[in-house]
PDB file of C-alpha atoms and ligand atoms in Angstrom:
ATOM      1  CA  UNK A  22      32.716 -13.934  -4.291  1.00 91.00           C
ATOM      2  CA  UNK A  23      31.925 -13.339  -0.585  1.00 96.00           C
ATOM      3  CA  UNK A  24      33.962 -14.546   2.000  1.00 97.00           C
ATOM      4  CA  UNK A  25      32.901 -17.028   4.375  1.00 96.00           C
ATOM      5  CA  UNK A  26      33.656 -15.026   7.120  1.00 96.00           C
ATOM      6  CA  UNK A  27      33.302 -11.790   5.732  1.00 97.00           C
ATOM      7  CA  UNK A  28      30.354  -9.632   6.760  1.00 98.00           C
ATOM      8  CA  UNK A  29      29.656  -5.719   6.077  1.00 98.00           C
ATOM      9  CA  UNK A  30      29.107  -3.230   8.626  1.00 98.00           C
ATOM     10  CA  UNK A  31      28.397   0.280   7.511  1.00 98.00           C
ATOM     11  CA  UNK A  32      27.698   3.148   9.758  1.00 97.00           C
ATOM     12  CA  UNK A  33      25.519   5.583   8.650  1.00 96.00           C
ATOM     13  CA  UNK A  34      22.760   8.415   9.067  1.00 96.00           C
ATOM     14  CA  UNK A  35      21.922  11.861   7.779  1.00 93.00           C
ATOM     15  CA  UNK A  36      22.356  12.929  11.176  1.00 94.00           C
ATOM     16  CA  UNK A  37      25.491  15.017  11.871  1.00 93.00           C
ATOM     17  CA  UNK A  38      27.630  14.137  15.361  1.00 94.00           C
ATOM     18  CA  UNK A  39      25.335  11.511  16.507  1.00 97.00           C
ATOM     19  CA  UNK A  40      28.489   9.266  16.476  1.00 97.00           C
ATOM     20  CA  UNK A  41      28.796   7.227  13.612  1.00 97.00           C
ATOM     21  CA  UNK A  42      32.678   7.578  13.508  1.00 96.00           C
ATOM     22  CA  UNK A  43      32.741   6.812  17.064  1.00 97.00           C
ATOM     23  CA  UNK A  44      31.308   3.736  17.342  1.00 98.00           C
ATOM     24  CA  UNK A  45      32.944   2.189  14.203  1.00 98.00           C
ATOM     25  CA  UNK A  46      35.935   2.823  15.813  1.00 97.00           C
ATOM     26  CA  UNK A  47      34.722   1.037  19.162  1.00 98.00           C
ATOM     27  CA  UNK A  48      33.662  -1.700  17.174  1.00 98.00           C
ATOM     28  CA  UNK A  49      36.962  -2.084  15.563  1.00 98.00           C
ATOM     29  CA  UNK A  50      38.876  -2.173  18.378  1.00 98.00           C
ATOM     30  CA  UNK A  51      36.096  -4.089  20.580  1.00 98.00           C
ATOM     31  CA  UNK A  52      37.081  -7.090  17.182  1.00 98.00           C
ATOM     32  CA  UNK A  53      40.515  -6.590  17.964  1.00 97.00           C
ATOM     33  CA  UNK A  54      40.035  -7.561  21.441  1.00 96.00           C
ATOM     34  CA  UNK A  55      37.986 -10.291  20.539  1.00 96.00           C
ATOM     35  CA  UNK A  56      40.773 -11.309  17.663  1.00 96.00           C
ATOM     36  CA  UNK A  57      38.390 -11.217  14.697  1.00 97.00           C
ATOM     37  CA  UNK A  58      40.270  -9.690  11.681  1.00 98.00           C
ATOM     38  CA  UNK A  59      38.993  -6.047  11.261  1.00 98.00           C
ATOM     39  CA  UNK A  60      39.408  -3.006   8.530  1.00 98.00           C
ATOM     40  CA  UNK A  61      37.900   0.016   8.044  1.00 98.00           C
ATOM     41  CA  UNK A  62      36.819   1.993   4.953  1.00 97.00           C
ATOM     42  CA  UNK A  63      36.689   5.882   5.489  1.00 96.00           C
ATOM     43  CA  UNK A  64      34.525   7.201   2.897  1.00 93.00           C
ATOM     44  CA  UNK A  65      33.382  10.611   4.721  1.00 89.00           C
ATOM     45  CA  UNK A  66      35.134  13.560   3.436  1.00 86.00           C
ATOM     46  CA  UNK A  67      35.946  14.540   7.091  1.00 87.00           C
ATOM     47  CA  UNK A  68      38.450  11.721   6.945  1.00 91.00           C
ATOM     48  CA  UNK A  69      37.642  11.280  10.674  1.00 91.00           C
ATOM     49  CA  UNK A  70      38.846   7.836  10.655  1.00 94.00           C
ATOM     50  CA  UNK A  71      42.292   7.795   9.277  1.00 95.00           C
ATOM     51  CA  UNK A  72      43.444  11.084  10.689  1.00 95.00           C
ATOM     52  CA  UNK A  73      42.819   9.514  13.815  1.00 96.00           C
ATOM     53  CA  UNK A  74      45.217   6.843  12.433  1.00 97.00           C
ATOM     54  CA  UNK A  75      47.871   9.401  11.872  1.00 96.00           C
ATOM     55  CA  UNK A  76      47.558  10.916  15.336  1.00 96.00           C
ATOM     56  CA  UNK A  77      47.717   7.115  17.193  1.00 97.00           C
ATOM     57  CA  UNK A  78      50.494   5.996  15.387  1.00 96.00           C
ATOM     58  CA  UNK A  79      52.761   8.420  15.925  1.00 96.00           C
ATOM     59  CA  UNK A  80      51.441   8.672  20.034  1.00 95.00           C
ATOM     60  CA  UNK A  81      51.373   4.702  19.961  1.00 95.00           C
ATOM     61  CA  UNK A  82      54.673   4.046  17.912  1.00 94.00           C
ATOM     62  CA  UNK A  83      53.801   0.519  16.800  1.00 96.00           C
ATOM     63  CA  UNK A  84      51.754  -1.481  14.299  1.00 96.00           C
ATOM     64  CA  UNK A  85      48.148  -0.457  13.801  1.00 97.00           C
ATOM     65  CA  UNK A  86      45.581  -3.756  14.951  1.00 97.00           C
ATOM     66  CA  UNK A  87      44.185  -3.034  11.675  1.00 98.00           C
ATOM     67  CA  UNK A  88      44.014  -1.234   8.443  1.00 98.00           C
ATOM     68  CA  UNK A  89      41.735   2.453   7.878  1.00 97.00           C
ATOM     69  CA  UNK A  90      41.933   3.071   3.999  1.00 96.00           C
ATOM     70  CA  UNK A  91      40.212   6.288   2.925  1.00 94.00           C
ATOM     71  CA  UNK A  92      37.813   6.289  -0.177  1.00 92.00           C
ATOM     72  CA  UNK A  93      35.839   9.149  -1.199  1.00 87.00           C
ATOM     73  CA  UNK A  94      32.454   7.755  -2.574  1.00 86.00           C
ATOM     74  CA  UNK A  95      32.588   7.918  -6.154  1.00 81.00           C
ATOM     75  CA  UNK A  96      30.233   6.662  -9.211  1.00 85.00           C
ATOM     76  CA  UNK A  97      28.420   3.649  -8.823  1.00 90.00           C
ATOM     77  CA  UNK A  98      30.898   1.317 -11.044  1.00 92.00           C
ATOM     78  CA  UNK A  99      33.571   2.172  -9.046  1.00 92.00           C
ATOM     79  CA  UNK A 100      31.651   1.960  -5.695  1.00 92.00           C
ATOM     80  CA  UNK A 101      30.343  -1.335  -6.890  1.00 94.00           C
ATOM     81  CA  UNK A 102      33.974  -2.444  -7.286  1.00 95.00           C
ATOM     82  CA  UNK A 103      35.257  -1.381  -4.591  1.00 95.00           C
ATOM     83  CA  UNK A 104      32.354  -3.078  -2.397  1.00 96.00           C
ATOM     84  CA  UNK A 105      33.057  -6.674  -4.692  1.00 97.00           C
ATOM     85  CA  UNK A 106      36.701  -6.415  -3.256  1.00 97.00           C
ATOM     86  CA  UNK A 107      35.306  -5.800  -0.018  1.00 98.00           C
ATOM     87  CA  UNK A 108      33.481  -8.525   0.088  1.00 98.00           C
ATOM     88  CA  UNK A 109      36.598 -10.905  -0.425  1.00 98.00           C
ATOM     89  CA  UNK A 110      38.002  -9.693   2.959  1.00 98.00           C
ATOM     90  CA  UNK A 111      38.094 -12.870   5.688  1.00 98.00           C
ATOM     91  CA  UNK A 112      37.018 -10.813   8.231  1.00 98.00           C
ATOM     92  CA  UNK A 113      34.783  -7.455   9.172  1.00 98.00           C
ATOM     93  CA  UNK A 114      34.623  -4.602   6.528  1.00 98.00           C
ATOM     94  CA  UNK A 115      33.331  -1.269   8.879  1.00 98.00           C
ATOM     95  CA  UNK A 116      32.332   1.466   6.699  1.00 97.00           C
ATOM     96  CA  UNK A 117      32.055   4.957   8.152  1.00 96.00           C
ATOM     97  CA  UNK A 118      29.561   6.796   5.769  1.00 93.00           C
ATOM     98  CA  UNK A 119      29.102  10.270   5.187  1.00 89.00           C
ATOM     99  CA  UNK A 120      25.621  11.766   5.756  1.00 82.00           C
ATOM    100  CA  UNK A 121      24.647  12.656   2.367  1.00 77.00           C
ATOM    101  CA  UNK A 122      21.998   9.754   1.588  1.00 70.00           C
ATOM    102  CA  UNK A 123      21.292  10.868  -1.921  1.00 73.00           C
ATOM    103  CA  UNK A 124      24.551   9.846  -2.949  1.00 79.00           C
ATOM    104  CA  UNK A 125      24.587   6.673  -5.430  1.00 85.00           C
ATOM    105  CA  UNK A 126      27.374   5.129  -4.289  1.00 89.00           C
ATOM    106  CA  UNK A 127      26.146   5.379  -0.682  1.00 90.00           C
ATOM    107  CA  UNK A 128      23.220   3.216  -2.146  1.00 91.00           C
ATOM    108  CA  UNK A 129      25.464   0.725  -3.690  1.00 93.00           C
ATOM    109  CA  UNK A 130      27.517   0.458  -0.259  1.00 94.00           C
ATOM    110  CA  UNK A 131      24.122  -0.259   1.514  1.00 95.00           C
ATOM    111  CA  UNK A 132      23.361  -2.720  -1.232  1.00 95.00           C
ATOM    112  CA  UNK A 133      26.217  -4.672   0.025  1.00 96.00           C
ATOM    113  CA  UNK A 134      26.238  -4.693   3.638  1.00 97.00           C
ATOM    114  CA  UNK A 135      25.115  -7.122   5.751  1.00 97.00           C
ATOM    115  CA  UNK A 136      24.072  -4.443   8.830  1.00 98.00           C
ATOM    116  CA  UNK A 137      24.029  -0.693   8.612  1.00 98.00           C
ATOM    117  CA  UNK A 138      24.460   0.840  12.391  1.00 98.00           C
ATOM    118  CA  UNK A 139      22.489   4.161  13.003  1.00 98.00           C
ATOM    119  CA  UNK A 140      23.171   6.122  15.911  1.00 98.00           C
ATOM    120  CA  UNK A 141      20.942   8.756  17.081  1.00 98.00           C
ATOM    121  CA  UNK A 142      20.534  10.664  20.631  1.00 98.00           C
ATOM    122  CA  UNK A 143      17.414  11.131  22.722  1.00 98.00           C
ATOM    123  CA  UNK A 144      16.477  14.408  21.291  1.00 96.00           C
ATOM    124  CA  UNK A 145      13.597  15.013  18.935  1.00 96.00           C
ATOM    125  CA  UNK A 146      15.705  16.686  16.123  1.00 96.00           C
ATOM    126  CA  UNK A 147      17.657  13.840  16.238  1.00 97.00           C
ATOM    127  CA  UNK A 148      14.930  11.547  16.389  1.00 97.00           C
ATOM    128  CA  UNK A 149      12.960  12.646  13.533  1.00 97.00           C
ATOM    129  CA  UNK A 150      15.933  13.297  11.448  1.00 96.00           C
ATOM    130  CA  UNK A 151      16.921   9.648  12.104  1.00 97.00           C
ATOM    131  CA  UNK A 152      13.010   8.547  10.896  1.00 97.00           C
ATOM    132  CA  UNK A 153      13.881  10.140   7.638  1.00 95.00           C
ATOM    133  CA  UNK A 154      16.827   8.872   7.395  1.00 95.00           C
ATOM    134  CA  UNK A 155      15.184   5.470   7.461  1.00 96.00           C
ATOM    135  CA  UNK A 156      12.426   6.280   5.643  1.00 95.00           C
ATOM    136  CA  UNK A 157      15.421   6.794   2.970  1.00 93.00           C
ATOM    137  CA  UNK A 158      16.218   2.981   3.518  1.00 94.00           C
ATOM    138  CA  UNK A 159      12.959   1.642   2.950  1.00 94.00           C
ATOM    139  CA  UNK A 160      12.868   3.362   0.086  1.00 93.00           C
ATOM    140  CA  UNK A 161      16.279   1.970  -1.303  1.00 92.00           C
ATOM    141  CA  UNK A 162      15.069  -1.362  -0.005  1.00 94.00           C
ATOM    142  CA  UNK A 163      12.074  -1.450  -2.140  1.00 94.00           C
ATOM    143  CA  UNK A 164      14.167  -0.441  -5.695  1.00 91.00           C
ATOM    144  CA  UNK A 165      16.613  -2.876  -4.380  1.00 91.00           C
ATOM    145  CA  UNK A 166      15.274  -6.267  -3.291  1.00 89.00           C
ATOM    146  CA  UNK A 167      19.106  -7.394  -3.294  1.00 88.00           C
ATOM    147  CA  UNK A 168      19.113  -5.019  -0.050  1.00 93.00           C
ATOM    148  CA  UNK A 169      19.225  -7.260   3.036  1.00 93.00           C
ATOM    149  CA  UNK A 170      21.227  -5.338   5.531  1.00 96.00           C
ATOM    150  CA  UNK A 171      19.748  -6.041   9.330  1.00 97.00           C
ATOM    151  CA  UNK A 172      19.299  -1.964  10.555  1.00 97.00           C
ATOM    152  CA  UNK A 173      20.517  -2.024  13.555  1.00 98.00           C
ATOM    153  CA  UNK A 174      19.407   1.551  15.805  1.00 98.00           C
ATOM    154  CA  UNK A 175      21.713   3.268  18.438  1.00 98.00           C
ATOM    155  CA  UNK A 176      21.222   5.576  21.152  1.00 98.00           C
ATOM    156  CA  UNK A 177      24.200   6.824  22.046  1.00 98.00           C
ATOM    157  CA  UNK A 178      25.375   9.472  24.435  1.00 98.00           C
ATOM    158  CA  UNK A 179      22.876   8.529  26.481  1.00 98.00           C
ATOM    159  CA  UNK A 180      22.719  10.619  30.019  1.00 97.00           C
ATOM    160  CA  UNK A 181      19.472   9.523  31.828  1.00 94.00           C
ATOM    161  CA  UNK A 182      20.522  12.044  34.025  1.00 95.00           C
ATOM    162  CA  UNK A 183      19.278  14.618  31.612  1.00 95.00           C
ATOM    163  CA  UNK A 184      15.590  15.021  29.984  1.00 95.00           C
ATOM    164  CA  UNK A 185      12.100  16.201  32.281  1.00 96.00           C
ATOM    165  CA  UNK A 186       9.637  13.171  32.565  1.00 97.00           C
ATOM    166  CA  UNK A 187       7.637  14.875  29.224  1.00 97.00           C
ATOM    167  CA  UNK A 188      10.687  14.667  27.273  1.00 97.00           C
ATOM    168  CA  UNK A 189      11.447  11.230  27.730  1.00 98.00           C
ATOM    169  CA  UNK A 190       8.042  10.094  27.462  1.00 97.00           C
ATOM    170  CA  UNK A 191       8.199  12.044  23.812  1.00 97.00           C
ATOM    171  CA  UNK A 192      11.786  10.182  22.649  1.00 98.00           C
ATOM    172  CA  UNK A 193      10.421   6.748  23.727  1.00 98.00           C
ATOM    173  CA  UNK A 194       7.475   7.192  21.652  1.00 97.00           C
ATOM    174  CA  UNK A 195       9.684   8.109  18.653  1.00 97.00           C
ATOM    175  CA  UNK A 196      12.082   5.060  19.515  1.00 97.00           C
ATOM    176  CA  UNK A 197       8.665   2.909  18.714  1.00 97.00           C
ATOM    177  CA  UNK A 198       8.309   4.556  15.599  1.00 97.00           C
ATOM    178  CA  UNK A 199      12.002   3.780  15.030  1.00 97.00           C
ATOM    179  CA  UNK A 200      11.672   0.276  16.174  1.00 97.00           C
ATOM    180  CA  UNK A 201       9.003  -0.779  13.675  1.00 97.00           C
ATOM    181  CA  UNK A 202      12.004  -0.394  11.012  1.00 96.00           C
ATOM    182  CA  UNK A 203      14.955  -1.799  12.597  1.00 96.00           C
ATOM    183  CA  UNK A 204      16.394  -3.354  15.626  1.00 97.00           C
ATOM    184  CA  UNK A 205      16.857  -0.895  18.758  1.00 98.00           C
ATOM    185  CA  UNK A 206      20.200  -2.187  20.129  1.00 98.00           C
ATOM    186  CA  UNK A 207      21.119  -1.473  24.094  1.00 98.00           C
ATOM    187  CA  UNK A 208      22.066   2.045  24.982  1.00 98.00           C
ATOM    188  CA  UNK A 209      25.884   3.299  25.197  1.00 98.00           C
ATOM    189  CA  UNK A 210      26.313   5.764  27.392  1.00 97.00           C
ATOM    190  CA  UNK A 211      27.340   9.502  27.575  1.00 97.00           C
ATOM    191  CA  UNK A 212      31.240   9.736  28.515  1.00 96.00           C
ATOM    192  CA  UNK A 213      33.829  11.958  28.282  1.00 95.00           C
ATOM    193  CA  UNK A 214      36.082   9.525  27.395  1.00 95.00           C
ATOM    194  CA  UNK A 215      34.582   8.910  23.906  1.00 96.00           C
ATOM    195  CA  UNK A 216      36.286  11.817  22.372  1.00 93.00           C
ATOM    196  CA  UNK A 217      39.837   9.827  23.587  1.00 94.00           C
ATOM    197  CA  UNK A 218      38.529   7.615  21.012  1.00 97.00           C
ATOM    198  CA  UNK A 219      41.428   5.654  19.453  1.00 97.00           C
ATOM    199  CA  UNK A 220      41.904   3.683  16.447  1.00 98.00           C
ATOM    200  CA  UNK A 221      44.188   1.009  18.211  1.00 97.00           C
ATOM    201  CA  UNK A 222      42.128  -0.459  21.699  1.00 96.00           C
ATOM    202  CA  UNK A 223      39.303   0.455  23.732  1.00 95.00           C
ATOM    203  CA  UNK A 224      39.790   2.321  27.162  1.00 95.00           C
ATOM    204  CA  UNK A 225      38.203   0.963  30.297  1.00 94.00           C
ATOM    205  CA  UNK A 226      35.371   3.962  30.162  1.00 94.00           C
ATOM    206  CA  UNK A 227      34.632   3.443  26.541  1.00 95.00           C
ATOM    207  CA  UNK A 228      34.218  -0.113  26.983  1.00 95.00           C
ATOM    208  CA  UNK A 229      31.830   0.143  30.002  1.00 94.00           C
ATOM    209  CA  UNK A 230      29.752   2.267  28.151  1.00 96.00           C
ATOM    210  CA  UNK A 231      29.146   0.231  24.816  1.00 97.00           C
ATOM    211  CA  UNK A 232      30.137  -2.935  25.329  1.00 97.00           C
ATOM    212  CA  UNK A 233      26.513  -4.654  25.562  1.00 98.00           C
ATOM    213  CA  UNK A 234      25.735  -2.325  22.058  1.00 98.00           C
ATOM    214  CA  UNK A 235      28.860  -3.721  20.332  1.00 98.00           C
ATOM    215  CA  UNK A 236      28.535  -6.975  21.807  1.00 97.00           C
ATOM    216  CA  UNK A 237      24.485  -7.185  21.068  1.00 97.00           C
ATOM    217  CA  UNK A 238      25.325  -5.901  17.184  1.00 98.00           C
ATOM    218  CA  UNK A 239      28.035  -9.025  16.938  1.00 97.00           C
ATOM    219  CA  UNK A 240      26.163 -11.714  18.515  1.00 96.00           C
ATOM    220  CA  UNK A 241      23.333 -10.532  16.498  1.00 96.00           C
ATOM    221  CA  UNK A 242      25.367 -11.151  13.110  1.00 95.00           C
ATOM    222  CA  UNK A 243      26.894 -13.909  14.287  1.00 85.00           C
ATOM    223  CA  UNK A 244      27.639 -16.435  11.612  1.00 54.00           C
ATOM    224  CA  UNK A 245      28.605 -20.119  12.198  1.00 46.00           C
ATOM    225  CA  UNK A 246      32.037 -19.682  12.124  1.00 39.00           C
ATOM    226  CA  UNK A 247      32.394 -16.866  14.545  1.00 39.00           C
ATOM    227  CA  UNK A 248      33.267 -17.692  17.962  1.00 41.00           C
ATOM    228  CA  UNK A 249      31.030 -17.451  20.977  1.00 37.00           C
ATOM    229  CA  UNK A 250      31.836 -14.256  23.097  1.00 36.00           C
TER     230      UNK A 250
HETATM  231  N1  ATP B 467      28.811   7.858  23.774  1.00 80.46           N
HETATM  232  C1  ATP B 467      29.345   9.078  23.660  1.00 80.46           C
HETATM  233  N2  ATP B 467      29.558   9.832  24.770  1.00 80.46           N
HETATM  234  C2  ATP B 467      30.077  11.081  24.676  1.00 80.46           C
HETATM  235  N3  ATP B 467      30.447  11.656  23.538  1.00 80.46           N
HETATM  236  C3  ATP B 467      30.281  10.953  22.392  1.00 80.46           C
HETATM  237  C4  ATP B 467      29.725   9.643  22.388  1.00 80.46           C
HETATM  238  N4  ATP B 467      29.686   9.207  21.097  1.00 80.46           N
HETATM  239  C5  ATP B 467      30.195  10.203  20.349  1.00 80.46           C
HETATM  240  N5  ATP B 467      30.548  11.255  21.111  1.00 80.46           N
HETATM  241  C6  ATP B 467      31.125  12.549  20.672  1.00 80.46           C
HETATM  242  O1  ATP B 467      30.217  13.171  19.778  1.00 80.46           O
HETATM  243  C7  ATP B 467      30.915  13.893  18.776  1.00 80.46           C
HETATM  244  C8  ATP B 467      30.461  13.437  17.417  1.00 80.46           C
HETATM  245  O2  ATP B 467      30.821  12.070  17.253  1.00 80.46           O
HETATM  246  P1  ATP B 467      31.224  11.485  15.829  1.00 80.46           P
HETATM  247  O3  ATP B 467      32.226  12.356  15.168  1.00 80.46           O
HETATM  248  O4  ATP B 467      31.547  10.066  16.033  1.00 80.46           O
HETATM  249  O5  ATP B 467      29.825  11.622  15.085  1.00 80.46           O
HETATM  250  P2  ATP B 467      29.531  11.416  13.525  1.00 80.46           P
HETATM  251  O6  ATP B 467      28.126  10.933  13.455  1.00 80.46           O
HETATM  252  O7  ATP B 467      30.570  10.585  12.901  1.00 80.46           O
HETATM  253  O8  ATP B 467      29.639  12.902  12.991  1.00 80.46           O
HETATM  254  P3  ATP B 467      29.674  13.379  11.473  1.00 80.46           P
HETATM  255  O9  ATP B 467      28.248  13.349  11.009  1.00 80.46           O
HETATM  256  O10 ATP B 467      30.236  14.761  11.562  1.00 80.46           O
HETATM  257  O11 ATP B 467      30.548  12.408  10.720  1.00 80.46           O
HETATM  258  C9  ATP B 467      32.408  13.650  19.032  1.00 80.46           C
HETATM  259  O12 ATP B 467      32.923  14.734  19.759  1.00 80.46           O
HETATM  260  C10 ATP B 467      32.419  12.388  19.900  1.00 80.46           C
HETATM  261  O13 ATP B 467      33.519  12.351  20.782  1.00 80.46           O
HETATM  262 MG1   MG B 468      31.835  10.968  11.249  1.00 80.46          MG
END
């Protein structure tokens, strides 16, 4: 049985390094901050997630805000277990996916969540890789009318600093394509700081930069029972 107040967040696209791990970090800690109870599931092989954990709580020497539990993607009965339990948690469940869409039990996890998060950066590989990536959802959406996850599309890293006047004219046209699919959330910026990324709170930089994405993505989901920001 779902939760009340649970709702399912997975992170995902076929894109390598667009910053999928990132952000479900960010948006861990920005739910921390906003005392919402948070946990992540790590289900990339990369384990990006919980060795990060490692790392902070030795530097940070107290209890973790929240709990990162590693799980490699397995068959479909187990994934479908695994995403029943998940579903019982009072709080957010953040998933950070691996790339590899033709998994099953990446469908199944999709199947369950209530908004998958797709970053991408203003660059055409990563554009058009991110428009098959979600021509990959529609087509799990149509053998799965259970699917009802809100798609909700990132660009990150974003430097306007960089890009000629051709170039950008050539993303935004792809971001319409995008948009026809899924909502096109605020920007978060390019900083240096995101690679300081922790897995206990968010530093002033990091916040500045996302905060109206992460915020936007919440408010977005928001059910009754969540506070008002
Ligand atoms: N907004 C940002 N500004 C600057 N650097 C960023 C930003 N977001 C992510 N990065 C950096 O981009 C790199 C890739 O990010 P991340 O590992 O989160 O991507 P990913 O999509 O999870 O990658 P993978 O597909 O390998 O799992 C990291 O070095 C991270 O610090
Ligand atoms: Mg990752």
């Amino acid at each position: 049985m779902k939760h009340q107040n649970n709702v399912i967040i997975v992170f995902a696209n076929q894109k390598g390094g667009v910053g999928k791990s990132t952000l479900c970090l960010l948006l861990a800690n920005y739910l921390v901050y906003w005392k919402k109870n948070v946990c992540i599931i790590d289900t990339d092989l990369q384990q990006s997630a919980s060795m990060q954990r490692q790392i902070d709580e030795q530097q940070f020497g107290t209890e973790p805000p929240y709990a990162i539990q590693s799980f490699s993607i397995a068959d479909t009965a187990t994934m479908q277990q695994l995403m029943e339990n998940a579903q019982e948690f009072d709080g957010y469940v953040l998933f950070d996916a691996p790339g590899n869409i033709k998994d099953d039990g990446l469908a199944v996890m999709l199947a369950y969540a209530d908004a998958i998060v797709c970053p991408y950066e203003y660059e055409t590989k990563s554009l058009v890789s991110t428009q098959t990536f979600i021509g990959v959802l529609e087509q799990l959406r149509e053998l799965n009318p259970q699917m009802k996850a809100r798609l909700f599309l990132v660009p990150n890293k974003v430097d306007t600093r960089i890009g000629t006047a051709a170039e950008w004219k050539a993303w935004m046209e792809h971001e319409r394509v995008l948009a026809q699919h899924g909502t096109v959330t605020p920007r978060a910026g390019y900083r240096i700081q995101m690679r300081r990324v922790n897995t206990y709170d968010l530093l002033d930089d990091q916040k500045h930069a996302v905060y109206d994405t992460l915020r936007f993505i919440i408010q977005s989901l928001r059910t009754p029972n969540h506070e008002q920001n």
